[in-house]
Amino acid sequence: MTRPSLNFNERPILVFWETTKSCLLACRHCRAEAMEEPMPGQLSFEEGKRFIESLLSFGRPYPVLIMTGGDVLMREDIFALADYAKELGIPVGFSPSVTPKLTDDAIERMGQLGVKAVSISLDGASSATHDAIRGVEGHFEQTVRALKKLADAGFTVQVNTAIMRDNVMDLPAIVQIMKETGVSVWEVFYLIHVGRGQNLQELTPFEYEQVSHFLYDASRYEIPVRTVEGPFFRRIITQRHNDPILDLDTVRENYELGDLYTTLRTDLEMRLGKSQEAARSQTSGTRDGKGIIFIAHDGTVYPAGFLPLSLGNIKDTPLTAIYRDHPLLQKIRNAEFTGRCGSCTYRDLCGGSRARAFAATGDPLGEDHACDFTF
């Protein structure tokens, strides 16, 4: 869903709309507290239509509207809203939860509405890992079936995986599952301590560095890899892009990696063999507030879903004005950071996680403590 040559000062690539907070799951790492009923203040159908109309003000190419939640399918008028976006020519992606709401009829309806991409969360390679994170027994098997069904229906299927200490060793097996089910894209979330995720253990900077190198290797298996709140992955893409050496020991030595990288890559190659394909990793340079913007259920605008710093509300101010003119977003897009992120060679390409900086220090322009890069 990425597009070339966009001016991120003028328009985002992706607009994430938390259509509802309602969800039947209570996932351990979620930024929100799940609930069965919508929260007070949720945008009404008419307010939702006006919001969708407002995206036209960005001009062509229109941003992709990602309808998420909560569980997007918990909103009864969601298909009518998606249909309205289709009428206006605004591309739509869905991010549903795997619950009884994700029926064959719902999948068929998404296809009829022209939804091209659907993202599903897979946070483990077994019931023991995934079900513990998702909080529902049998959810792993349901998720794998849903991935296969969506791929067979012709959707571009994206798997979302949140990395944490409980599931990091599952990553190679998750790649295998994606290959077997026909998944097209892997989006890997680097844990942020917000919402329910505050009680989970994130990796150390050195472990994140090793995982990022593993993800580069994983992208050689014909599945593009993107990261969320792990922008230093783009630095690693740049560092390794012109490196013809694929040998594990040489990569480990050249980049001073450790046993975690060795274990992950060895497991991946045991499962899928050694790949000589080019890496399929992206360096678009987006980050929280740069090419990405998040609209909460009540119309509050945030730089991203994991950065709970209000920029205003679409009920009061047009989204175009907030995105283009808000001083914080302008500083983020200009890479006006402090600490190591502010003096780093890769401050524009990477820029660090603004959400992680805010969660750790209260300063959205501060340095990202999860980055292991020294310069």
PDB file of C-alpha atoms in Angstrom, residues 8-305:
ATOM      1  CA  PHE A   8       4.911  13.859   3.549  1.00  0.00           C
ATOM      2  CA  ASN A   9       4.610  17.498   4.559  1.00  0.00           C
ATOM      3  CA  GLU A  10       1.426  17.704   2.501  1.00  0.00           C
ATOM      4  CA  ARG A  11      -0.219  14.328   2.854  1.00  0.00           C
ATOM      5  CA  PRO A  12       0.129  11.009   4.682  1.00  0.00           C
ATOM      6  CA  ILE A  13       0.316   7.649   2.996  1.00  0.00           C
ATOM      7  CA  LEU A  14      -1.834   5.986   5.639  1.00  0.00           C
ATOM      8  CA  VAL A  15      -4.665   7.318   7.778  1.00  0.00           C
ATOM      9  CA  PHE A  16      -5.540   4.899  10.574  1.00  0.00           C
ATOM     10  CA  TRP A  17      -9.089   5.243  11.860  1.00  0.00           C
ATOM     11  CA  GLU A  18      -9.956   3.537  15.119  1.00  0.00           C
ATOM     12  CA  THR A  19     -13.561   3.067  14.048  1.00  0.00           C
ATOM     13  CA  THR A  20     -14.486   1.634  17.452  1.00  0.00           C
ATOM     14  CA  LYS A  21     -12.860   0.472  20.664  1.00  0.00           C
ATOM     15  CA  SER A  22     -15.210  -2.498  20.840  1.00  0.00           C
ATOM     16  CA  CYS A  23     -13.484  -5.875  20.639  1.00  0.00           C
ATOM     17  CA  LEU A  24     -14.128  -9.366  21.937  1.00  0.00           C
ATOM     18  CA  LEU A  25     -10.427  -9.967  22.645  1.00  0.00           C
ATOM     19  CA  ALA A  26      -8.282  -8.765  25.541  1.00  0.00           C
ATOM     20  CA  CYS A  27      -4.785  -9.032  24.097  1.00  0.00           C
ATOM     21  CA  ARG A  28      -1.928  -8.561  26.541  1.00  0.00           C
ATOM     22  CA  HIS A  29       0.002  -6.043  24.417  1.00  0.00           C
ATOM     23  CA  CYS A  30      -2.888  -3.942  23.091  1.00  0.00           C
ATOM     24  CA  ARG A  31      -2.750  -0.168  23.526  1.00  0.00           C
ATOM     25  CA  ALA A  32      -6.490  -0.246  24.376  1.00  0.00           C
ATOM     26  CA  GLU A  33      -8.688  -1.919  26.956  1.00  0.00           C
ATOM     27  CA  ALA A  34     -10.997  -4.176  24.971  1.00  0.00           C
ATOM     28  CA  MET A  35     -14.772  -4.023  25.487  1.00  0.00           C
ATOM     29  CA  GLU A  36     -17.950  -5.359  23.951  1.00  0.00           C
ATOM     30  CA  GLU A  37     -19.798  -2.037  23.659  1.00  0.00           C
ATOM     31  CA  PRO A  38     -18.639   1.187  21.977  1.00  0.00           C
ATOM     32  CA  MET A  39     -17.341   3.950  24.176  1.00  0.00           C
ATOM     33  CA  PRO A  40     -19.291   7.196  24.523  1.00  0.00           C
ATOM     34  CA  GLY A  41     -18.250   9.762  21.939  1.00  0.00           C
ATOM     35  CA  GLN A  42     -17.610   7.307  19.119  1.00  0.00           C
ATOM     36  CA  LEU A  43     -18.004   9.046  15.775  1.00  0.00           C
ATOM     37  CA  SER A  44     -21.522   8.586  14.451  1.00  0.00           C
ATOM     38  CA  PHE A  45     -22.269   7.322  10.961  1.00  0.00           C
ATOM     39  CA  GLU A  46     -22.718  10.870   9.643  1.00  0.00           C
ATOM     40  CA  GLU A  47     -19.567  12.064  11.413  1.00  0.00           C
ATOM     41  CA  GLY A  48     -17.715   9.107   9.938  1.00  0.00           C
ATOM     42  CA  LYS A  49     -18.904  10.025   6.449  1.00  0.00           C
ATOM     43  CA  ARG A  50     -17.778  13.625   6.887  1.00  0.00           C
ATOM     44  CA  PHE A  51     -14.400  12.413   8.086  1.00  0.00           C
ATOM     45  CA  ILE A  52     -14.038  10.183   5.032  1.00  0.00           C
ATOM     46  CA  GLU A  53     -15.020  13.114   2.789  1.00  0.00           C
ATOM     47  CA  SER A  54     -12.332  15.246   4.427  1.00  0.00           C
ATOM     48  CA  LEU A  55      -9.619  12.934   3.096  1.00  0.00           C
ATOM     49  CA  LEU A  56     -10.354  14.283  -0.366  1.00  0.00           C
ATOM     50  CA  SER A  57      -8.814  17.585   0.759  1.00  0.00           C
ATOM     51  CA  PHE A  58      -5.368  16.001   0.732  1.00  0.00           C
ATOM     52  CA  GLY A  59      -5.648  15.716  -3.032  1.00  0.00           C
ATOM     53  CA  ARG A  60      -4.555  12.862  -5.223  1.00  0.00           C
ATOM     54  CA  PRO A  61      -3.206  10.362  -4.600  1.00  0.00           C
ATOM     55  CA  TYR A  62      -5.587  10.052  -1.674  1.00  0.00           C
ATOM     56  CA  PRO A  63      -4.204   8.423   1.470  1.00  0.00           C
ATOM     57  CA  VAL A  64      -5.163   4.843   2.184  1.00  0.00           C
ATOM     58  CA  LEU A  65      -7.777   4.673   4.936  1.00  0.00           C
ATOM     59  CA  ILE A  66      -7.047   1.789   7.298  1.00  0.00           C
ATOM     60  CA  MET A  67     -10.197   0.910   9.221  1.00  0.00           C
ATOM     61  CA  THR A  68      -9.141  -0.602  12.501  1.00  0.00           C
ATOM     62  CA  GLY A  69     -10.216  -0.798  16.146  1.00  0.00           C
ATOM     63  CA  GLY A  70     -10.813  -2.464  18.583  1.00  0.00           C
ATOM     64  CA  ASP A  71     -12.346  -4.791  16.084  1.00  0.00           C
ATOM     65  CA  VAL A  72     -13.542  -3.005  12.984  1.00  0.00           C
ATOM     66  CA  LEU A  73     -16.234  -5.674  12.477  1.00  0.00           C
ATOM     67  CA  MET A  74     -17.845  -4.770  15.813  1.00  0.00           C
ATOM     68  CA  ARG A  75     -19.129  -1.594  14.189  1.00  0.00           C
ATOM     69  CA  GLU A  76     -22.488  -2.360  12.578  1.00  0.00           C
ATOM     70  CA  ASP A  77     -22.246   0.358   9.923  1.00  0.00           C
ATOM     71  CA  ILE A  78     -18.664  -0.418   8.917  1.00  0.00           C
ATOM     72  CA  PHE A  79     -19.523  -1.807   5.492  1.00  0.00           C
ATOM     73  CA  ALA A  80     -21.689   1.201   4.702  1.00  0.00           C
ATOM     74  CA  LEU A  81     -18.800   3.479   5.652  1.00  0.00           C
ATOM     75  CA  ALA A  82     -16.368   1.470   3.536  1.00  0.00           C
ATOM     76  CA  ASP A  83     -18.820   1.590   0.658  1.00  0.00           C
ATOM     77  CA  TYR A  84     -18.970   5.374   0.955  1.00  0.00           C
ATOM     78  CA  ALA A  85     -15.166   5.565   0.819  1.00  0.00           C
ATOM     79  CA  LYS A  86     -15.239   3.406  -2.288  1.00  0.00           C
ATOM     80  CA  GLU A  87     -17.736   5.770  -3.936  1.00  0.00           C
ATOM     81  CA  LEU A  88     -15.351   8.669  -3.288  1.00  0.00           C
ATOM     82  CA  GLY A  89     -12.360   6.799  -4.671  1.00  0.00           C
ATOM     83  CA  ILE A  90     -10.542   6.502  -1.341  1.00  0.00           C
ATOM     84  CA  PRO A  91      -8.673   3.177  -1.005  1.00  0.00           C
ATOM     85  CA  VAL A  92      -9.543   1.188   2.107  1.00  0.00           C
ATOM     86  CA  GLY A  93      -7.813  -1.506   4.122  1.00  0.00           C
ATOM     87  CA  PHE A  94      -9.375  -3.529   6.945  1.00  0.00           C
ATOM     88  CA  SER A  95      -7.744  -4.674  10.166  1.00  0.00           C
ATOM     89  CA  PRO A  96     -10.254  -7.050  11.773  1.00  0.00           C
ATOM     90  CA  SER A  97      -9.805  -9.251  14.799  1.00  0.00           C
ATOM     91  CA  VAL A  98     -10.145 -13.004  14.431  1.00  0.00           C
ATOM     92  CA  THR A  99     -13.452 -13.526  16.225  1.00  0.00           C
ATOM     93  CA  PRO A 100     -16.821 -15.017  15.271  1.00  0.00           C
ATOM     94  CA  LYS A 101     -17.448 -11.689  13.512  1.00  0.00           C
ATOM     95  CA  LEU A 102     -14.951 -12.626  10.780  1.00  0.00           C
ATOM     96  CA  THR A 103     -17.428 -14.809   8.892  1.00  0.00           C
ATOM     97  CA  ASP A 104     -17.400 -15.973   5.289  1.00  0.00           C
ATOM     98  CA  ASP A 105     -20.075 -13.375   4.590  1.00  0.00           C
ATOM     99  CA  ALA A 106     -17.911 -10.616   6.090  1.00  0.00           C
ATOM    100  CA  ILE A 107     -14.963 -11.706   3.942  1.00  0.00           C
ATOM    101  CA  GLU A 108     -17.146 -11.764   0.839  1.00  0.00           C
ATOM    102  CA  ARG A 109     -18.538  -8.325   1.654  1.00  0.00           C
ATOM    103  CA  MET A 110     -15.036  -6.872   2.024  1.00  0.00           C
ATOM    104  CA  GLY A 111     -14.189  -8.188  -1.406  1.00  0.00           C
ATOM    105  CA  GLN A 112     -17.333  -6.698  -2.922  1.00  0.00           C
ATOM    106  CA  LEU A 113     -16.424  -3.309  -1.462  1.00  0.00           C
ATOM    107  CA  GLY A 114     -13.066  -3.379  -3.198  1.00  0.00           C
ATOM    108  CA  VAL A 115     -10.990  -3.812  -0.051  1.00  0.00           C
ATOM    109  CA  LYS A 116      -7.600  -4.913  -1.339  1.00  0.00           C
ATOM    110  CA  ALA A 117      -5.624  -5.419   1.853  1.00  0.00           C
ATOM    111  CA  VAL A 118      -6.546  -7.084   5.140  1.00  0.00           C
ATOM    112  CA  SER A 119      -4.242  -7.288   8.151  1.00  0.00           C
ATOM    113  CA  ILE A 120      -4.498  -9.984  10.803  1.00  0.00           C
ATOM    114  CA  SER A 121      -2.472 -10.330  14.002  1.00  0.00           C
ATOM    115  CA  LEU A 122      -0.384 -13.447  14.548  1.00  0.00           C
ATOM    116  CA  ASP A 123       1.726 -13.207  17.692  1.00  0.00           C
ATOM    117  CA  GLY A 124       3.034 -16.730  17.991  1.00  0.00           C
ATOM    118  CA  ALA A 125       3.729 -19.882  16.025  1.00  0.00           C
ATOM    119  CA  SER A 126       1.795 -22.167  18.348  1.00  0.00           C
ATOM    120  CA  SER A 127      -1.255 -22.177  20.555  1.00  0.00           C
ATOM    121  CA  ALA A 128       0.972 -21.984  23.623  1.00  0.00           C
ATOM    122  CA  THR A 129       2.386 -18.625  22.586  1.00  0.00           C
ATOM    123  CA  HIS A 130      -0.313 -16.969  20.498  1.00  0.00           C
ATOM    124  CA  ASP A 131      -3.292 -17.964  22.650  1.00  0.00           C
ATOM    125  CA  ALA A 132      -1.564 -16.751  25.806  1.00  0.00           C
ATOM    126  CA  ILE A 133      -1.030 -13.330  24.231  1.00  0.00           C
ATOM    127  CA  ARG A 134      -4.496 -13.102  22.682  1.00  0.00           C
ATOM    128  CA  GLY A 135      -6.322 -14.423  25.731  1.00  0.00           C
ATOM    129  CA  VAL A 136      -8.511 -16.914  23.846  1.00  0.00           C
ATOM    130  CA  GLU A 137      -8.059 -20.688  23.807  1.00  0.00           C
ATOM    131  CA  GLY A 138      -7.965 -22.063  20.261  1.00  0.00           C
ATOM    132  CA  HIS A 139      -7.302 -18.634  18.745  1.00  0.00           C
ATOM    133  CA  PHE A 140      -4.069 -19.719  17.032  1.00  0.00           C
ATOM    134  CA  GLU A 141      -5.822 -22.330  14.904  1.00  0.00           C
ATOM    135  CA  GLN A 142      -8.614 -19.862  14.098  1.00  0.00           C
ATOM    136  CA  THR A 143      -6.063 -17.273  13.007  1.00  0.00           C
ATOM    137  CA  VAL A 144      -4.147 -19.622  10.723  1.00  0.00           C
ATOM    138  CA  ARG A 145      -7.420 -20.678   9.077  1.00  0.00           C
ATOM    139  CA  ALA A 146      -8.420 -17.032   8.646  1.00  0.00           C
ATOM    140  CA  LEU A 147      -5.102 -16.177   6.996  1.00  0.00           C
ATOM    141  CA  LYS A 148      -5.474 -18.998   4.487  1.00  0.00           C
ATOM    142  CA  LYS A 149      -9.104 -18.143   3.789  1.00  0.00           C
ATOM    143  CA  LEU A 150      -8.325 -14.448   3.181  1.00  0.00           C
ATOM    144  CA  ALA A 151      -5.378 -15.258   0.923  1.00  0.00           C
ATOM    145  CA  ASP A 152      -7.470 -17.740  -1.062  1.00  0.00           C
ATOM    146  CA  ALA A 153     -10.136 -15.041  -1.463  1.00  0.00           C
ATOM    147  CA  GLY A 154      -7.597 -12.849  -3.255  1.00  0.00           C
ATOM    148  CA  PHE A 155      -6.797 -10.263  -0.599  1.00  0.00           C
ATOM    149  CA  THR A 156      -3.323  -8.911   0.009  1.00  0.00           C
ATOM    150  CA  VAL A 157      -2.932 -10.376   3.470  1.00  0.00           C
ATOM    151  CA  GLN A 158      -0.667  -8.742   6.012  1.00  0.00           C
ATOM    152  CA  VAL A 159       0.372 -10.399   9.252  1.00  0.00           C
ATOM    153  CA  ASN A 160       0.941  -8.101  12.215  1.00  0.00           C
ATOM    154  CA  THR A 161       3.276  -9.459  14.886  1.00  0.00           C
ATOM    155  CA  ALA A 162       4.164  -7.677  18.120  1.00  0.00           C
ATOM    156  CA  ILE A 163       7.649  -8.669  19.285  1.00  0.00           C
ATOM    157  CA  MET A 164       8.097  -9.297  22.994  1.00  0.00           C
ATOM    158  CA  ARG A 165      10.200 -11.569  25.132  1.00  0.00           C
ATOM    159  CA  ASP A 166       7.452 -14.207  25.196  1.00  0.00           C
ATOM    160  CA  ASN A 167       7.433 -14.764  21.432  1.00  0.00           C
ATOM    161  CA  VAL A 168      10.781 -13.700  19.980  1.00  0.00           C
ATOM    162  CA  MET A 169      11.914 -17.295  19.464  1.00  0.00           C
ATOM    163  CA  ASP A 170       8.729 -17.979  17.453  1.00  0.00           C
ATOM    164  CA  LEU A 171       9.686 -15.561  14.670  1.00  0.00           C
ATOM    165  CA  PRO A 172      11.231 -18.119  12.248  1.00  0.00           C
ATOM    166  CA  ALA A 173       8.214 -20.413  12.588  1.00  0.00           C
ATOM    167  CA  ILE A 174       5.893 -17.445  11.961  1.00  0.00           C
ATOM    168  CA  VAL A 175       7.710 -16.873   8.652  1.00  0.00           C
ATOM    169  CA  GLN A 176       7.064 -20.504   7.763  1.00  0.00           C
ATOM    170  CA  ILE A 177       3.363 -20.155   8.584  1.00  0.00           C
ATOM    171  CA  MET A 178       3.124 -17.053   6.418  1.00  0.00           C
ATOM    172  CA  LYS A 179       4.707 -18.881   3.494  1.00  0.00           C
ATOM    173  CA  GLU A 180       2.335 -21.818   3.908  1.00  0.00           C
ATOM    174  CA  THR A 181      -0.807 -19.669   4.127  1.00  0.00           C
ATOM    175  CA  GLY A 182      -0.058 -17.240   1.295  1.00  0.00           C
ATOM    176  CA  VAL A 183       0.588 -14.109   3.353  1.00  0.00           C
ATOM    177  CA  SER A 184       1.908 -11.171   1.304  1.00  0.00           C
ATOM    178  CA  VAL A 185       3.365  -8.750   3.887  1.00  0.00           C
ATOM    179  CA  TRP A 186       4.789  -8.981   7.406  1.00  0.00           C
ATOM    180  CA  GLU A 187       4.461  -5.932   9.652  1.00  0.00           C
ATOM    181  CA  VAL A 188       6.404  -6.322  12.870  1.00  0.00           C
ATOM    182  CA  PHE A 189       5.554  -4.169  15.894  1.00  0.00           C
ATOM    183  CA  TYR A 190       8.307  -3.277  18.344  1.00  0.00           C
ATOM    184  CA  LEU A 191       6.652  -3.195  21.756  1.00  0.00           C
ATOM    185  CA  ILE A 192       5.679   0.152  23.307  1.00  0.00           C
ATOM    186  CA  HIS A 193       4.779   0.357  26.993  1.00  0.00           C
ATOM    187  CA  VAL A 194       1.302   1.847  26.635  1.00  0.00           C
ATOM    188  CA  GLY A 195      -2.129   0.470  27.524  1.00  0.00           C
ATOM    189  CA  ARG A 196      -2.132  -3.225  28.361  1.00  0.00           C
ATOM    190  CA  GLY A 197       1.409  -3.511  26.972  1.00  0.00           C
ATOM    191  CA  GLN A 198       2.835  -1.779  30.052  1.00  0.00           C
ATOM    192  CA  ASN A 199       3.135  -5.108  31.844  1.00  0.00           C
ATOM    193  CA  LEU A 200       5.111  -6.879  29.116  1.00  0.00           C
ATOM    194  CA  GLN A 201       8.868  -7.192  28.775  1.00  0.00           C
ATOM    195  CA  GLU A 202      10.393  -5.535  25.749  1.00  0.00           C
ATOM    196  CA  LEU A 203      13.724  -6.633  24.342  1.00  0.00           C
ATOM    197  CA  THR A 204      17.034  -4.957  25.068  1.00  0.00           C
ATOM    198  CA  PRO A 205      18.530  -2.630  22.431  1.00  0.00           C
ATOM    199  CA  PHE A 206      21.077  -5.305  21.450  1.00  0.00           C
ATOM    200  CA  GLU A 207      18.316  -7.889  21.099  1.00  0.00           C
ATOM    201  CA  TYR A 208      16.268  -5.509  18.932  1.00  0.00           C
ATOM    202  CA  GLU A 209      19.351  -4.991  16.763  1.00  0.00           C
ATOM    203  CA  GLN A 210      19.714  -8.742  16.276  1.00  0.00           C
ATOM    204  CA  VAL A 211      16.008  -9.196  15.566  1.00  0.00           C
ATOM    205  CA  SER A 212      16.187  -6.405  12.993  1.00  0.00           C
ATOM    206  CA  HIS A 213      19.011  -8.166  11.163  1.00  0.00           C
ATOM    207  CA  PHE A 214      16.965 -11.360  11.270  1.00  0.00           C
ATOM    208  CA  LEU A 215      13.990  -9.520   9.739  1.00  0.00           C
ATOM    209  CA  TYR A 216      16.219  -8.375   6.896  1.00  0.00           C
ATOM    210  CA  ASP A 217      17.114 -12.021   6.285  1.00  0.00           C
ATOM    211  CA  ALA A 218      13.459 -13.045   6.537  1.00  0.00           C
ATOM    212  CA  SER A 219      12.547 -10.562   3.804  1.00  0.00           C
ATOM    213  CA  ARG A 220      14.681 -12.614   1.410  1.00  0.00           C
ATOM    214  CA  TYR A 221      11.926 -15.250   1.424  1.00  0.00           C
ATOM    215  CA  GLU A 222       9.633 -13.211  -0.863  1.00  0.00           C
ATOM    216  CA  ILE A 223       7.646 -11.596   1.945  1.00  0.00           C
ATOM    217  CA  PRO A 224       8.208  -7.842   2.307  1.00  0.00           C
ATOM    218  CA  VAL A 225       8.895  -6.815   5.895  1.00  0.00           C
ATOM    219  CA  ARG A 226       7.893  -3.525   7.501  1.00  0.00           C
ATOM    220  CA  THR A 227       8.240  -2.421  11.099  1.00  0.00           C
ATOM    221  CA  VAL A 228       6.091  -0.313  13.422  1.00  0.00           C
ATOM    222  CA  GLU A 229       7.900   1.638  16.157  1.00  0.00           C
ATOM    223  CA  GLY A 230      11.128   0.032  15.009  1.00  0.00           C
ATOM    224  CA  PRO A 231      12.365   2.560  12.432  1.00  0.00           C
ATOM    225  CA  PHE A 232      16.002   1.660  13.028  1.00  0.00           C
ATOM    226  CA  PHE A 233      15.231  -1.378  10.864  1.00  0.00           C
ATOM    227  CA  ARG A 234      15.620   1.034   7.912  1.00  0.00           C
ATOM    228  CA  ARG A 235      19.181   1.781   8.980  1.00  0.00           C
ATOM    229  CA  ILE A 236      19.947  -1.918   8.870  1.00  0.00           C
ATOM    230  CA  ILE A 237      18.376  -2.195   5.407  1.00  0.00           C
ATOM    231  CA  THR A 238      20.642   0.615   4.228  1.00  0.00           C
ATOM    232  CA  GLN A 239      23.724  -0.879   5.877  1.00  0.00           C
ATOM    233  CA  ARG A 240      23.171  -4.310   4.353  1.00  0.00           C
ATOM    234  CA  HIS A 241      21.659  -3.315   1.004  1.00  0.00           C
ATOM    235  CA  ASN A 242      24.931  -3.432  -0.906  1.00  0.00           C
ATOM    236  CA  ASP A 243      26.409  -6.294   1.094  1.00  0.00           C
ATOM    237  CA  PRO A 244      26.552  -9.384  -1.166  1.00  0.00           C
ATOM    238  CA  ILE A 245      27.619 -11.655   1.676  1.00  0.00           C
ATOM    239  CA  LEU A 246      24.773 -13.806   2.985  1.00  0.00           C
ATOM    240  CA  ASP A 247      26.888 -16.170   5.108  1.00  0.00           C
ATOM    241  CA  LEU A 248      25.608 -16.243   8.691  1.00  0.00           C
ATOM    242  CA  ASP A 249      29.010 -16.154  10.365  1.00  0.00           C
ATOM    243  CA  THR A 250      30.191 -13.236   8.240  1.00  0.00           C
ATOM    244  CA  VAL A 251      27.071 -11.199   8.903  1.00  0.00           C
ATOM    245  CA  ARG A 252      27.392 -11.917  12.606  1.00  0.00           C
ATOM    246  CA  GLU A 253      31.039 -10.835  12.617  1.00  0.00           C
ATOM    247  CA  ASN A 254      30.600  -7.748  10.392  1.00  0.00           C
ATOM    248  CA  TYR A 255      27.742  -6.369  12.479  1.00  0.00           C
ATOM    249  CA  GLU A 256      28.888  -7.698  15.863  1.00  0.00           C
ATOM    250  CA  LEU A 257      25.738  -9.716  16.462  1.00  0.00           C
ATOM    251  CA  GLY A 258      25.139 -12.345  19.117  1.00  0.00           C
ATOM    252  CA  ASP A 259      23.566 -15.701  19.816  1.00  0.00           C
ATOM    253  CA  LEU A 260      19.970 -14.526  19.362  1.00  0.00           C
ATOM    254  CA  TYR A 261      20.633 -13.638  15.726  1.00  0.00           C
ATOM    255  CA  THR A 262      22.419 -16.941  15.143  1.00  0.00           C
ATOM    256  CA  THR A 263      19.563 -18.933  16.670  1.00  0.00           C
ATOM    257  CA  LEU A 264      16.848 -17.130  14.712  1.00  0.00           C
ATOM    258  CA  ARG A 265      18.581 -17.287  11.351  1.00  0.00           C
ATOM    259  CA  THR A 266      19.638 -20.920  11.812  1.00  0.00           C
ATOM    260  CA  ASP A 267      16.051 -21.874  12.657  1.00  0.00           C
ATOM    261  CA  LEU A 268      14.727 -19.995   9.621  1.00  0.00           C
ATOM    262  CA  GLU A 269      17.169 -21.704   7.248  1.00  0.00           C
ATOM    263  CA  MET A 270      16.377 -25.114   8.728  1.00  0.00           C
ATOM    264  CA  ARG A 271      12.693 -24.518   8.024  1.00  0.00           C
ATOM    265  CA  LEU A 272      12.858 -22.868   4.599  1.00  0.00           C
ATOM    266  CA  GLY A 273      16.366 -23.476   3.300  1.00  0.00           C
ATOM    267  CA  LYS A 274      18.912 -20.817   2.397  1.00  0.00           C
ATOM    268  CA  SER A 275      17.586 -18.025   0.201  1.00  0.00           C
ATOM    269  CA  GLN A 276      19.518 -16.229  -2.535  1.00  0.00           C
ATOM    270  CA  GLU A 277      16.633 -13.821  -3.228  1.00  0.00           C
ATOM    271  CA  ALA A 278      17.019 -10.075  -2.833  1.00  0.00           C
ATOM    272  CA  ALA A 279      15.699  -8.582   0.380  1.00  0.00           C
ATOM    273  CA  ARG A 280      12.174  -7.165   0.222  1.00  0.00           C
ATOM    274  CA  SER A 281      12.394  -4.506   2.893  1.00  0.00           C
ATOM    275  CA  GLN A 282      11.209  -0.930   2.583  1.00  0.00           C
ATOM    276  CA  THR A 283      12.863   2.372   3.515  1.00  0.00           C
ATOM    277  CA  SER A 284      10.064   4.855   2.835  1.00  0.00           C
ATOM    278  CA  GLY A 285      11.122   7.113   5.716  1.00  0.00           C
ATOM    279  CA  THR A 286       7.694   7.338   7.324  1.00  0.00           C
ATOM    280  CA  ARG A 287       7.316   7.596  11.080  1.00  0.00           C
ATOM    281  CA  ASP A 288       4.748   8.689  13.647  1.00  0.00           C
ATOM    282  CA  GLY A 289       3.324  11.920  12.232  1.00  0.00           C
ATOM    283  CA  LYS A 290       5.284  11.679   8.978  1.00  0.00           C
ATOM    284  CA  GLY A 291       3.277   9.872   6.339  1.00  0.00           C
ATOM    285  CA  ILE A 292       1.134   8.348   9.089  1.00  0.00           C
ATOM    286  CA  ILE A 293      -1.671   9.792  11.203  1.00  0.00           C
ATOM    287  CA  PHE A 294      -4.123   8.184  13.628  1.00  0.00           C
ATOM    288  CA  ILE A 295      -7.754   9.115  14.324  1.00  0.00           C
ATOM    289  CA  ALA A 296      -9.235   7.772  17.550  1.00  0.00           C
ATOM    290  CA  HIS A 297     -12.802   6.544  17.969  1.00  0.00           C
ATOM    291  CA  ASP A 298     -13.964   9.976  19.141  1.00  0.00           C
ATOM    292  CA  GLY A 299     -12.188  11.982  16.440  1.00  0.00           C
ATOM    293  CA  THR A 300      -9.086  12.883  18.457  1.00  0.00           C
ATOM    294  CA  VAL A 301      -6.007  13.035  16.251  1.00  0.00           C
ATOM    295  CA  TYR A 302      -2.695  11.477  17.323  1.00  0.00           C
ATOM    296  CA  PRO A 303       0.635  11.174  15.493  1.00  0.00           C
ATOM    297  CA  ALA A 304       0.219   7.387  15.688  1.00  0.00           C
ATOM    298  CA  GLY A 305      -1.743   4.754  17.568  1.00  0.00           C
TER     299      GLY A 305
END
